[in-house]
Amino acid sequence: MDKLQTLYYEFIPTGEAKMKIDPAKTALLVVDMQNQFISRDGLDAQVAREKGMFDKWESFYDRIDNVAIPNNKKLLDFFRANQLEVTFGRIACHHKDGRDRSPVQRRPGWNNILLPIGDPGAEMVDELKPLEDEIVVNKTTDSVLSGTNYEFLLRNMGIETVVCTGVVTDQCVASTVRSLADAGFEVILVEDACAAATKELHDAEIMIMNQIYCQVMSTDETIQFISEEIEQRSVVQK
Amino acid sequence: MDKLQTLYYEFIPTGEAKMKIDPAKTALLVVDMQNQFISRDGLDAQVAREKGMFDKWESFYDRIDNVAIPNNKKLLDFFRANQLEVTFGRIACHHKDGRDRSPVQRRPGWNNILLPIGDPGAEMVDELKPLEDEIVVNKTTDSVLSGTNYEFLLRNMGIETVVCTGVVTDQCVASTVRSLADAGFEVILVEDACAAATKELHDAEIMIMNQIYCQVMSTDETIQFISEEIEQRSVVQK
Amino acid sequence: MDKLQTLYYEFIPTGEAKMKIDPAKTALLVVDMQNQFISRDGLDAQVAREKGMFDKWESFYDRIDNVAIPNNKKLLDFFRANQLEVTFGRIACHHKDGRDRSPVQRRPGWNNILLPIGDPGAEMVDELKPLEDEIVVNKTTDSVLSGTNYEFLLRNMGIETVVCTGVVTDQCVASTVRSLADAGFEVILVEDACAAATKELHDAEIMIMNQIYCQVMSTDETIQFISEEIEQRSVVQK
Amino acid sequence: MDKLQTLYYEFIPTGEAKMKIDPAKTALLVVDMQNQFISRDGLDAQVAREKGMFDKWESFYDRIDNVAIPNNKKLLDFFRANQLEVTFGRIACHHKDGRDRSPVQRRPGWNNILLPIGDPGAEMVDELKPLEDEIVVNKTTDSVLSGTNYEFLLRNMGIETVVCTGVVTDQCVASTVRSLADAGFEVILVEDACAAATKELHDAEIMIMNQIYCQVMSTDETIQFISEEIEQRSVVQK
């Protein structure tokens, strides 16, 4: 990918310092790729249509269908084929009336979401369905780590690096990446497995987070990078 | 201020829903306004000079001196005059060798910071010195809430709303605002009491966070808003 | 109940200070009343029989059947009838191989537990089955608050007081009560809805925790106490 | 030491499974050995005298002076001489009026403590004064981990085992040991470097916690155990 670099990193170049990862200590985290938010017949798309605003969102749904979902699928296939840890974060509350939701998703506005466990809108889209033994963390916050057991599960499993994807780049994905970095994890943010309402919002937040909180890579770069590590380790073992 | 609004909030207008606050449950939080980061003779400015890059940072230091410090001072004066809670977050570690630092501030790059408690670079700039009884939280992360006792102190004091200022807008300030929102607090982000390396980074993150994680206001708007609440309550009491 | 009082509370008598609760902000928390641990045909009982040690555990299972289960049922009926919040904590991990378990339940010894979600041993006993909309928190720790979203859910729902029951008194129940108190909640520990391996262990920990971390009450006292509060409030409302 | 064993561990013997530690990843944690609580002229002792109850507490202060302080000193000397990590937890709040305290230390009763940072009663007793670079964590809870940055500091420093001492055994020490175990740390509880109001309370909680949450050892056993590990490692290195 083209180098995404803020003034902070012109100032202090990181040089050739290359990230190192242990695939056995690496987890994929797919954030909020749920029917309500990314399906063309999900609730958000319906509301946009009713309000006559769907044309403004068309490019979002195009990116979801043509870029984000296929790339997430590619990553899921790769992680599963190599027996690497696969995890999901999603927005879902326990009670039908949503009284257990965090205030941040209860106030008026875009982030006001009432999506109880069991509601079809809360499910991941069909292409990205979790397998039976894969961890799915429910949250009513933006960061997958806020008020959940996700960080604890990662530590118990010995995970050190998280490969993060999902929607929307500048909100739940960004808050999750920042929390992961603050909690001491290395993060790879897979740029073309994410999406935001507009390209500008997506690009702005990607630029801000790159290098300081995560390494931004494409899906293919991510798979190649981890494959090389797997290869190297299997050579060493022999 | 001009309305900062992303597509998300065109989609679902918040209407006239006005934020409500109880001044007695409101705290000011000044983030990272420390000598090392914002003084013209601090370590960061020195390094920029040595690297011949200070001209790129000139506008940052201008904004700090002419806008951010005066506005933070105005807010401190207002909060102290009205006996409202004043708190500070700062980057500082316990051990001289920094072994207690979070990995996110120990890796190579801009965020690699070794600033032990007691180092003059760790102190807030003179204009914004904490008074003896004001809380200062040390962190080695970006968010003031990550791995600290800050959230717990807020809850114990019954704080519900946090007025947030400081540097840099797109990194420590943004991570703090997002954490506060996820933890259930209402947040006012005082735009002209913050600064980032460039105006573009500052504007981009302010736009992204407004409405969803915080209400972006100017210093004067913030003071007027809280003053009106104080006035109203004192009228009601009489 | 007879006064349970340590030397600490002889020293500083709490006088007539009576606990106050708001029933609408009160939750029942049933801890670990799961088949594996308390059923006479659960795994623990089977192992005890195989080792020829069941006679030493007989009094535990008698208390479970004759005291703890009936009293938990009584409390569940009371909370449900009054539309008060009902919650459960249980030991259960995500992965079949238990790799997501906390180290404290993975080391050799009594606390080494491999009980994946879906295993019949992980279910609450039939008499105390959660209803569909009731919150069940999975943990692989002793305290229901350690590494879980339980505290966050309580805060989001506005809960201030927790009525705690379950097994075993001196381990998971005690660690939960201590965490709840440290997190700022008021706790009622329902003595005759709990059980431990021996009466001595049960009595010792109950004595240690009473007054400082919780108010120890019987099932009937608890129900009467909350009923009076409900009654008073409905009178005031009229 | 004599074997302390509850019925739980008769049931599932841990056999010869010996704890393993890496001294470089081991920290000493001294809990609440502060003037107010353990000095014969501290506030607690004064109040006991005023109430004519000091005779009931005489054995506590004898144990503090003759057993607990000397043994903590021995451990401090050993850890410092071997450059191992030394940490302290203490009860202290920020604000003089205590408004930042946790509810658990603000309610009427024994645990109601108002001890601001800077108050002489908040200092560790002279024999056990922290050195300049040693970490001291302030808390207004019983567990050193509740609402503090202690767990985060331990993780950042790579600590895996905590050697715990202090007062009082059945309250702050016990809550700390339980939290440490739940957070995934190995714990050595140094029995003769702790004290409680009565021998019965001390013995009861020690018995309850041994094996499941910690290994209970004497001061001499602890020093010998760690010394052997240091010796072995230095042999291996040569």
Short mmCIF file of C-alpha atoms in Angstrom, two decimals, chain B:
data_model
loop_
_atom_site.label_atom_id
_atom_site.label_comp_id
_atom_site.label_asym_id
_atom_site.label_seq_id
_atom_site.Cartn_x
_atom_site.Cartn_y
_atom_site.Cartn_z
CA MET B 1 -19.44 27.16 16.13
CA ASP B 2 -20.14 26.06 12.62
CA LYS B 3 -21.97 22.76 12.58
CA LEU B 4 -19.59 19.82 12.25
CA GLN B 5 -21.55 16.97 10.86
CA THR B 6 -20.68 13.69 9.22
CA LEU B 7 -22.95 11.81 6.85
CA TYR B 8 -24.02 9.62 9.77
CA TYR B 9 -25.75 12.63 11.35
CA GLU B 10 -27.28 13.96 8.18
CA PHE B 11 -28.88 10.55 8.03
CA ILE B 12 -30.34 10.64 11.50
CA PRO B 13 -30.67 14.26 12.59
CA THR B 14 -30.51 14.73 16.33
CA GLY B 15 -32.96 17.59 16.10
CA GLU B 16 -33.04 20.11 18.87
CA ALA B 17 -32.10 17.56 21.54
CA LYS B 18 -29.96 19.71 23.78
CA MET B 19 -27.38 18.27 26.11
CA LYS B 20 -28.18 18.78 29.77
CA ILE B 21 -25.58 18.92 32.48
CA ASP B 22 -25.41 19.30 36.23
CA PRO B 23 -22.39 21.52 36.95
CA ALA B 24 -21.84 19.78 40.30
CA LYS B 25 -21.41 16.53 38.37
CA THR B 26 -19.09 17.98 35.75
CA ALA B 27 -15.29 17.76 35.65
CA LEU B 28 -12.69 19.51 33.53
CA LEU B 29 -10.04 17.15 32.14
CA VAL B 30 -6.85 18.68 30.73
CA VAL B 31 -4.87 16.09 28.75
CA ASP B 32 -1.06 16.04 28.30
CA MET B 33 -0.43 19.82 28.34
CA GLN B 34 3.12 19.01 29.53
CA ASN B 35 6.43 20.79 29.03
CA GLN B 36 7.94 18.03 26.91
CA PHE B 37 5.14 18.14 24.36
CA ILE B 38 4.03 21.76 24.14
CA SER B 39 6.82 24.08 25.39
CA ARG B 40 8.94 25.77 22.74
CA ASP B 41 11.96 24.67 24.75
CA GLY B 42 10.58 21.21 25.56
CA LEU B 43 12.24 18.03 24.31
CA ASP B 44 9.95 17.57 21.31
CA ALA B 45 10.60 21.12 20.05
CA GLN B 46 14.35 20.63 20.54
CA VAL B 47 14.37 17.42 18.54
CA ALA B 48 12.36 19.09 15.77
CA ARG B 49 14.97 21.86 15.66
CA GLU B 50 17.88 19.43 15.57
CA LYS B 51 16.23 17.63 12.67
CA GLY B 52 15.65 20.89 10.82
CA MET B 53 11.92 20.28 10.92
CA PHE B 54 10.79 22.99 13.29
CA ASP B 55 9.20 25.05 10.53
CA LYS B 56 6.69 22.24 9.97
CA TRP B 57 5.79 22.40 13.66
CA GLU B 58 5.72 26.20 13.95
CA SER B 59 1.96 26.40 13.48
CA PHE B 60 1.46 23.81 16.22
CA TYR B 61 3.46 25.83 18.74
CA ASP B 62 1.74 29.03 17.63
CA ARG B 63 -1.66 27.49 18.27
CA ILE B 64 -0.48 26.17 21.65
CA ASP B 65 0.79 29.58 22.76
CA ASN B 66 -1.91 31.78 21.28
CA VAL B 67 -4.99 29.60 21.45
CA ALA B 68 -4.77 26.38 23.43
CA ILE B 69 -2.95 27.59 26.58
CA PRO B 70 -5.03 30.79 26.96
CA ASN B 71 -8.26 28.84 26.50
CA ASN B 72 -7.25 26.13 28.94
CA LYS B 73 -6.36 28.88 31.42
CA LYS B 74 -9.77 30.48 30.90
CA LEU B 75 -11.47 27.14 31.57
CA LEU B 76 -9.34 26.45 34.65
CA ASP B 77 -10.19 29.89 36.03
CA PHE B 78 -13.88 29.33 35.38
CA PHE B 79 -13.98 25.86 36.93
CA ARG B 80 -11.97 26.94 39.98
CA ALA B 81 -14.01 30.10 40.50
CA ASN B 82 -17.18 28.01 40.54
CA GLN B 83 -15.72 25.21 42.71
CA LEU B 84 -16.21 22.67 39.93
CA GLU B 85 -14.03 19.58 39.71
CA VAL B 86 -10.66 20.03 37.96
CA THR B 87 -8.62 17.02 36.83
CA PHE B 88 -5.52 16.39 34.72
CA GLY B 89 -4.20 13.44 32.77
CA ARG B 90 -0.55 13.27 31.88
CA ILE B 91 2.01 10.90 30.44
CA ALA B 92 4.40 9.78 33.17
CA CYS B 93 5.84 6.44 34.29
CA HIS B 94 7.02 5.30 37.71
CA HIS B 95 10.43 3.78 37.00
CA LYS B 96 13.37 5.76 35.61
CA ASP B 97 14.01 3.00 33.07
CA GLY B 98 10.36 3.05 32.02
CA ARG B 99 9.82 -0.68 32.52
CA ASP B 100 6.30 -0.03 33.82
CA ARG B 101 5.21 1.69 30.60
CA SER B 102 2.50 0.30 28.37
CA PRO B 103 3.80 -1.37 25.20
CA VAL B 104 2.01 1.29 23.10
CA GLN B 105 4.44 3.91 24.45
CA ARG B 106 7.47 1.68 24.38
CA ARG B 107 7.61 0.68 20.71
CA PRO B 108 9.80 2.57 18.22
CA GLY B 109 8.12 5.67 16.78
CA TRP B 110 6.46 8.95 17.77
CA ASN B 111 4.65 7.38 20.70
CA ASN B 112 7.84 6.06 22.34
CA ILE B 113 7.98 8.21 25.45
CA LEU B 114 10.20 7.89 28.52
CA LEU B 115 9.02 10.49 30.98
CA PRO B 116 9.34 9.43 34.63
CA ILE B 117 7.39 11.16 37.42
CA GLY B 118 9.64 13.96 38.68
CA ASP B 119 11.13 14.81 35.27
CA PRO B 120 10.48 18.52 34.50
CA GLY B 121 9.24 17.52 31.03
CA ALA B 122 6.42 15.59 32.72
CA GLU B 123 5.06 18.68 34.47
CA MET B 124 2.13 20.64 33.09
CA VAL B 125 3.25 23.97 31.62
CA ASP B 126 3.46 26.76 34.18
CA GLU B 127 0.27 28.52 33.07
CA LEU B 128 -1.75 25.34 33.68
CA LYS B 129 -0.20 24.01 36.90
CA PRO B 130 -2.55 21.85 38.98
CA LEU B 131 -3.45 23.22 42.41
CA GLU B 132 -2.54 21.11 45.39
CA ASP B 133 -5.86 19.33 45.81
CA GLU B 134 -6.56 18.72 42.10
CA ILE B 135 -6.33 15.19 40.76
CA VAL B 136 -3.50 14.34 38.34
CA VAL B 137 -3.62 10.89 36.79
CA ASN B 138 -0.42 9.36 35.40
CA LYS B 139 -0.71 7.17 32.33
CA THR B 140 1.54 5.49 29.78
CA THR B 141 -1.27 5.05 27.29
CA ASP B 142 -3.17 7.38 25.02
CA SER B 143 -6.56 7.31 26.70
CA VAL B 144 -6.60 8.75 30.23
CA LEU B 145 -8.90 5.83 31.11
CA SER B 146 -6.73 2.96 29.88
CA GLY B 147 -5.06 1.15 32.76
CA THR B 148 -5.62 4.01 35.22
CA ASN B 149 -7.90 4.76 38.17
CA TYR B 150 -9.46 7.76 36.40
CA GLU B 151 -12.85 6.23 35.60
CA PHE B 152 -13.14 4.94 39.16
CA LEU B 153 -12.36 8.37 40.62
CA LEU B 154 -15.00 9.98 38.38
CA ARG B 155 -17.64 7.49 39.50
CA ASN B 156 -16.75 7.86 43.17
CA MET B 157 -17.13 11.64 42.84
CA GLY B 158 -20.45 11.26 41.04
CA ILE B 159 -19.18 12.91 37.85
CA GLU B 160 -21.44 12.45 34.81
CA THR B 161 -20.04 14.95 32.30
CA VAL B 162 -16.41 15.57 31.34
CA VAL B 163 -15.17 18.73 29.61
CA CYS B 164 -12.10 17.60 27.71
CA THR B 165 -9.14 19.64 26.37
CA GLY B 166 -5.48 19.13 25.50
CA VAL B 167 -3.08 17.57 23.03
CA VAL B 168 -2.95 16.08 20.56
CA THR B 169 -6.49 16.15 19.30
CA ASP B 170 -6.29 13.07 17.08
CA GLN B 171 -4.35 10.85 19.47
CA CYS B 172 -4.56 11.09 23.30
CA VAL B 173 -7.52 13.47 23.29
CA ALA B 174 -9.49 11.39 20.79
CA SER B 175 -8.75 8.11 22.57
CA THR B 176 -9.80 9.69 25.86
CA VAL B 177 -13.05 11.08 24.43
CA ARG B 178 -13.93 7.71 22.88
CA SER B 179 -13.20 5.86 26.14
CA LEU B 180 -15.24 8.34 28.16
CA ALA B 181 -18.20 7.93 25.83
CA ASP B 182 -17.94 4.13 25.90
CA ALA B 183 -17.76 4.24 29.71
CA GLY B 184 -21.05 6.11 29.82
CA PHE B 185 -20.00 9.71 30.41
CA GLU B 186 -21.29 12.75 28.50
CA VAL B 187 -18.38 14.63 26.94
CA ILE B 188 -17.88 18.22 25.84
CA LEU B 189 -14.80 18.55 23.66
CA VAL B 190 -13.50 22.10 23.70
CA GLU B 191 -12.21 22.50 20.18
CA ASP B 192 -10.11 25.63 20.64
CA ALA B 193 -8.48 24.27 23.79
CA CYS B 194 -6.97 21.40 21.78
CA ALA B 195 -4.24 21.15 19.15
CA ALA B 196 -2.78 18.63 16.70
CA ALA B 197 0.32 18.54 14.51
CA THR B 198 -1.68 19.92 11.58
CA LYS B 199 -5.02 21.63 11.15
CA GLU B 200 -6.11 18.80 8.84
CA LEU B 201 -5.60 16.09 11.48
CA HIS B 202 -7.30 18.24 14.11
CA ASP B 203 -10.31 19.01 11.92
CA ALA B 204 -10.70 15.43 10.69
CA GLU B 205 -10.87 13.88 14.15
CA ILE B 206 -13.08 16.64 15.56
CA MET B 207 -15.55 16.04 12.74
CA ILE B 208 -15.48 12.28 13.29
CA MET B 209 -16.13 12.53 17.04
CA ASN B 210 -18.71 15.30 17.11
CA GLN B 211 -22.26 14.30 18.06
CA ILE B 212 -21.50 10.60 18.37
CA TYR B 213 -18.92 10.71 21.19
CA CYS B 214 -19.07 14.32 22.33
CA GLN B 215 -20.50 17.75 21.73
CA VAL B 216 -17.82 19.95 20.18
CA MET B 217 -17.91 23.50 21.56
CA SER B 218 -15.63 26.49 21.73
CA THR B 219 -14.22 27.69 25.06
CA ASP B 220 -16.67 30.56 25.19
CA GLU B 221 -19.64 28.38 24.32
CA THR B 222 -18.63 25.90 27.01
CA ILE B 223 -18.33 28.57 29.68
CA GLN B 224 -21.63 30.14 28.66
CA PHE B 225 -23.40 26.78 28.60
CA ILE B 226 -22.24 25.81 32.09
CA SER B 227 -22.83 29.33 33.42
CA GLU B 228 -26.45 29.19 32.29
CA GLU B 229 -26.90 25.87 34.07
CA ILE B 230 -25.36 27.28 37.27
CA GLU B 231 -27.57 30.38 37.02
CA GLN B 232 -30.73 28.33 36.44
CA ARG B 233 -30.05 26.07 39.38
CA SER B 234 -29.36 28.94 41.73
CA VAL B 235 -32.63 30.54 40.65
CA VAL B 236 -34.50 27.30 41.27
CA GLN B 237 -32.95 26.96 44.71
CA LYS B 238 -34.14 30.40 45.69
#
